[in-house]
Amino acid sequence: MFRLSCQSLTLWMGEFLQRLFSSFADGWPGRGLLLQRLLTGALLLYCGVAYLQAAAHIVPVAPQIVGVGAGILIAAGLWTPVVGALIAVLELWIMFSHAGDPWIPVILAVLGASLAMVGPGAWSIDARLFGRKRIHTPNL
């Protein structure tokens, strides 16, 4: 039963991503998107781990834990539009619910939203799983 639901989710995500992005950027733009994804993922991991280590008293840590998971997915380039939108919403929630400097959550929200809009690039799991395939046939 679980296997069928995972297959249907993968099929749905593949159709969604192929309709959303006509191509996955390659070359210099693809490398730039890779760097943006890696930076966003690393910042989410760093901020989440630093927040969890500094939490001396009982505070809501669910947004930070979800942020760490989203950071791993965005760095790998898996389900980029959904995860990028989740990052944007999550970081805005963190910005408004926690006291302190709001600039890091604002930057992460903008990075997540921009990745959701632009896509993961050719150097991602999304491109390998859901990208357009070329079939080369030998000339007979």
PDB file of C-alpha atoms in Angstrom:
ATOM      1  CA  MET A   1       0.000   0.000   0.000  1.00  0.00           C
ATOM      2  CA  PHE A   2       2.777   2.417   0.952  1.00  0.00           C
ATOM      3  CA  ARG A   3       4.668   1.532  -2.203  1.00  0.00           C
ATOM      4  CA  LEU A   4       1.719   2.487  -4.392  1.00  0.00           C
ATOM      5  CA  SER A   5       1.344   5.825  -2.651  1.00  0.00           C
ATOM      6  CA  CYS A   6       5.071   6.595  -3.041  1.00  0.00           C
ATOM      7  CA  GLN A   7       4.915   5.696  -6.733  1.00  0.00           C
ATOM      8  CA  SER A   8       1.856   7.886  -7.262  1.00  0.00           C
ATOM      9  CA  LEU A   9       3.521  10.772  -5.381  1.00  0.00           C
ATOM     10  CA  THR A  10       6.641  10.424  -7.528  1.00  0.00           C
ATOM     11  CA  LEU A  11       4.551  10.314 -10.709  1.00  0.00           C
ATOM     12  CA  TRP A  12       2.565  13.390  -9.627  1.00  0.00           C
ATOM     13  CA  MET A  13       5.737  15.320  -8.712  1.00  0.00           C
ATOM     14  CA  GLY A  14       7.288  14.396 -12.061  1.00  0.00           C
ATOM     15  CA  GLU A  15       4.323  15.758 -14.005  1.00  0.00           C
ATOM     16  CA  PHE A  16       4.170  18.838 -11.777  1.00  0.00           C
ATOM     17  CA  LEU A  17       7.867  19.652 -12.209  1.00  0.00           C
ATOM     18  CA  GLN A  18       7.850  19.043 -15.981  1.00  0.00           C
ATOM     19  CA  ARG A  19       4.914  21.415 -16.372  1.00  0.00           C
ATOM     20  CA  LEU A  20       6.366  23.982 -13.988  1.00  0.00           C
ATOM     21  CA  PHE A  21       9.863  24.081 -15.528  1.00  0.00           C
ATOM     22  CA  SER A  22      10.237  23.583 -19.254  1.00  0.00           C
ATOM     23  CA  SER A  23      13.954  22.980 -18.784  1.00  0.00           C
ATOM     24  CA  PHE A  24      16.483  22.700 -15.990  1.00  0.00           C
ATOM     25  CA  ALA A  25      19.209  25.335 -16.305  1.00  0.00           C
ATOM     26  CA  ASP A  26      22.610  23.953 -17.257  1.00  0.00           C
ATOM     27  CA  GLY A  27      26.019  25.573 -17.691  1.00  0.00           C
ATOM     28  CA  TRP A  28      26.790  28.706 -15.666  1.00  0.00           C
ATOM     29  CA  PRO A  29      23.142  29.314 -14.646  1.00  0.00           C
ATOM     30  CA  GLY A  30      22.899  25.708 -13.438  1.00  0.00           C
ATOM     31  CA  ARG A  31      26.090  26.089 -11.424  1.00  0.00           C
ATOM     32  CA  GLY A  32      24.736  29.319  -9.935  1.00  0.00           C
ATOM     33  CA  LEU A  33      21.541  27.556  -8.887  1.00  0.00           C
ATOM     34  CA  LEU A  34      23.623  24.760  -7.377  1.00  0.00           C
ATOM     35  CA  LEU A  35      25.584  27.301  -5.331  1.00  0.00           C
ATOM     36  CA  GLN A  36      22.357  29.024  -4.248  1.00  0.00           C
ATOM     37  CA  ARG A  37      20.834  25.698  -3.187  1.00  0.00           C
ATOM     38  CA  LEU A  38      23.975  24.676  -1.285  1.00  0.00           C
ATOM     39  CA  LEU A  39      24.195  28.050   0.469  1.00  0.00           C
ATOM     40  CA  THR A  40      20.521  27.964   1.445  1.00  0.00           C
ATOM     41  CA  GLY A  41      20.779  24.393   2.706  1.00  0.00           C
ATOM     42  CA  ALA A  42      23.956  25.098   4.664  1.00  0.00           C
ATOM     43  CA  LEU A  43      22.455  28.213   6.276  1.00  0.00           C
ATOM     44  CA  LEU A  44      19.302  26.328   7.254  1.00  0.00           C
ATOM     45  CA  LEU A  45      21.370  23.512   8.763  1.00  0.00           C
ATOM     46  CA  TYR A  46      23.656  25.927  10.601  1.00  0.00           C
ATOM     47  CA  CYS A  47      20.824  28.078  11.970  1.00  0.00           C
ATOM     48  CA  GLY A  48      18.791  25.044  13.017  1.00  0.00           C
ATOM     49  CA  VAL A  49      21.645  23.306  14.813  1.00  0.00           C
ATOM     50  CA  ALA A  50      22.841  26.551  16.461  1.00  0.00           C
ATOM     51  CA  TYR A  51      19.306  27.320  17.646  1.00  0.00           C
ATOM     52  CA  LEU A  52      18.817  23.826  19.057  1.00  0.00           C
ATOM     53  CA  GLN A  53      22.151  23.960  20.898  1.00  0.00           C
ATOM     54  CA  ALA A  54      21.436  27.403  22.360  1.00  0.00           C
ATOM     55  CA  ALA A  55      17.881  26.564  23.494  1.00  0.00           C
ATOM     56  CA  ALA A  56      18.443  26.443  27.266  1.00  0.00           C
ATOM     57  CA  HIS A  57      14.784  26.562  28.194  1.00  0.00           C
ATOM     58  CA  ILE A  58      11.699  25.055  26.648  1.00  0.00           C
ATOM     59  CA  VAL A  59      10.987  26.916  23.415  1.00  0.00           C
ATOM     60  CA  PRO A  60       9.190  25.854  20.249  1.00  0.00           C
ATOM     61  CA  VAL A  61      11.802  24.033  18.188  1.00  0.00           C
ATOM     62  CA  ALA A  62       9.510  22.534  15.535  1.00  0.00           C
ATOM     63  CA  PRO A  63      10.211  25.298  12.967  1.00  0.00           C
ATOM     64  CA  GLN A  64      13.955  24.766  13.365  1.00  0.00           C
ATOM     65  CA  ILE A  65      13.685  20.986  12.984  1.00  0.00           C
ATOM     66  CA  VAL A  66      11.519  21.362   9.863  1.00  0.00           C
ATOM     67  CA  GLY A  67      14.047  23.929   8.598  1.00  0.00           C
ATOM     68  CA  VAL A  68      16.910  21.453   8.985  1.00  0.00           C
ATOM     69  CA  GLY A  69      14.972  18.846   6.996  1.00  0.00           C
ATOM     70  CA  ALA A  70      14.094  21.406   4.336  1.00  0.00           C
ATOM     71  CA  GLY A  71      17.754  22.448   4.193  1.00  0.00           C
ATOM     72  CA  ILE A  72      18.803  18.890   3.395  1.00  0.00           C
ATOM     73  CA  LEU A  73      16.152  18.561   0.678  1.00  0.00           C
ATOM     74  CA  ILE A  74      16.927  21.937  -0.922  1.00  0.00           C
ATOM     75  CA  ALA A  75      20.690  21.278  -0.932  1.00  0.00           C
ATOM     76  CA  ALA A  76      20.069  17.966  -2.706  1.00  0.00           C
ATOM     77  CA  GLY A  77      17.617  19.586  -5.100  1.00  0.00           C
ATOM     78  CA  LEU A  78      14.708  17.272  -4.287  1.00  0.00           C
ATOM     79  CA  TRP A  79      11.142  18.636  -4.625  1.00  0.00           C
ATOM     80  CA  THR A  80      12.597  22.125  -4.988  1.00  0.00           C
ATOM     81  CA  PRO A  81       9.412  24.156  -5.714  1.00  0.00           C
ATOM     82  CA  VAL A  82       7.532  22.680  -2.762  1.00  0.00           C
ATOM     83  CA  VAL A  83      10.496  22.824  -0.368  1.00  0.00           C
ATOM     84  CA  GLY A  84      11.420  26.375  -1.473  1.00  0.00           C
ATOM     85  CA  ALA A  85       7.882  27.586  -0.754  1.00  0.00           C
ATOM     86  CA  LEU A  86       7.954  25.759   2.597  1.00  0.00           C
ATOM     87  CA  ILE A  87      11.244  27.477   3.471  1.00  0.00           C
ATOM     88  CA  ALA A  88       9.807  30.901   2.610  1.00  0.00           C
ATOM     89  CA  VAL A  89       6.713  30.374   4.789  1.00  0.00           C
ATOM     90  CA  LEU A  90       8.711  28.773   7.601  1.00  0.00           C
ATOM     91  CA  GLU A  91      11.294  31.547   7.750  1.00  0.00           C
ATOM     92  CA  LEU A  92       8.614  34.253   7.746  1.00  0.00           C
ATOM     93  CA  TRP A  93       6.967  32.409  10.632  1.00  0.00           C
ATOM     94  CA  ILE A  94      10.304  32.309  12.482  1.00  0.00           C
ATOM     95  CA  MET A  95      10.869  36.010  11.765  1.00  0.00           C
ATOM     96  CA  PHE A  96       7.528  37.047  13.260  1.00  0.00           C
ATOM     97  CA  SER A  97       7.481  34.591  16.173  1.00  0.00           C
ATOM     98  CA  HIS A  98      11.010  34.973  17.551  1.00  0.00           C
ATOM     99  CA  ALA A  99      12.584  38.057  19.033  1.00  0.00           C
ATOM    100  CA  GLY A 100      15.934  39.151  17.754  1.00  0.00           C
ATOM    101  CA  ASP A 101      17.545  40.063  14.476  1.00  0.00           C
ATOM    102  CA  PRO A 102      15.107  39.365  11.608  1.00  0.00           C
ATOM    103  CA  TRP A 103      17.616  39.586   8.751  1.00  0.00           C
ATOM    104  CA  ILE A 104      18.713  35.945   8.571  1.00  0.00           C
ATOM    105  CA  PRO A 105      15.103  34.647   8.327  1.00  0.00           C
ATOM    106  CA  VAL A 106      14.339  37.334   5.717  1.00  0.00           C
ATOM    107  CA  ILE A 107      17.355  36.292   3.629  1.00  0.00           C
ATOM    108  CA  LEU A 108      16.448  32.610   3.909  1.00  0.00           C
ATOM    109  CA  ALA A 109      12.807  33.344   3.004  1.00  0.00           C
ATOM    110  CA  VAL A 110      13.915  35.217  -0.121  1.00  0.00           C
ATOM    111  CA  LEU A 111      16.364  32.459  -1.096  1.00  0.00           C
ATOM    112  CA  GLY A 112      13.683  29.797  -0.623  1.00  0.00           C
ATOM    113  CA  ALA A 113      11.090  31.736  -2.617  1.00  0.00           C
ATOM    114  CA  SER A 114      13.527  32.430  -5.446  1.00  0.00           C
ATOM    115  CA  LEU A 115      14.479  28.744  -5.675  1.00  0.00           C
ATOM    116  CA  ALA A 116      10.796  27.809  -5.735  1.00  0.00           C
ATOM    117  CA  MET A 117      10.247  30.209  -8.647  1.00  0.00           C
ATOM    118  CA  VAL A 118      13.390  29.545 -10.703  1.00  0.00           C
ATOM    119  CA  GLY A 119      13.818  25.818 -10.124  1.00  0.00           C
ATOM    120  CA  PRO A 120      16.645  23.542  -9.056  1.00  0.00           C
ATOM    121  CA  GLY A 121      18.842  23.559 -12.157  1.00  0.00           C
ATOM    122  CA  ALA A 122      20.381  20.639 -14.005  1.00  0.00           C
ATOM    123  CA  TRP A 123      22.658  19.695 -11.109  1.00  0.00           C
ATOM    124  CA  SER A 124      19.864  18.358  -8.885  1.00  0.00           C
ATOM    125  CA  ILE A 125      17.975  15.212  -8.040  1.00  0.00           C
ATOM    126  CA  ASP A 126      14.830  16.808  -9.506  1.00  0.00           C
ATOM    127  CA  ALA A 127      16.506  17.118 -12.906  1.00  0.00           C
ATOM    128  CA  ARG A 128      17.657  13.489 -12.785  1.00  0.00           C
ATOM    129  CA  LEU A 129      14.270  12.151 -11.709  1.00  0.00           C
ATOM    130  CA  PHE A 130      11.840  14.453 -13.481  1.00  0.00           C
ATOM    131  CA  GLY A 131      13.768  16.199 -16.255  1.00  0.00           C
ATOM    132  CA  ARG A 132      13.158  15.695 -19.936  1.00  0.00           C
ATOM    133  CA  LYS A 133      14.880  12.614 -21.272  1.00  0.00           C
ATOM    134  CA  ARG A 134      16.600  12.387 -24.640  1.00  0.00           C
ATOM    135  CA  ILE A 135      16.505   9.120 -26.478  1.00  0.00           C
ATOM    136  CA  HIS A 136      19.297   8.682 -29.004  1.00  0.00           C
ATOM    137  CA  THR A 137      18.773   6.098 -31.692  1.00  0.00           C
ATOM    138  CA  PRO A 138      21.554   4.985 -33.967  1.00  0.00           C
ATOM    139  CA  ASN A 139      21.180   5.739 -37.648  1.00  0.00           C
ATOM    140  CA  LEU A 140      20.421   2.577 -39.520  1.00  0.00           C
TER     141      LEU A 140
END
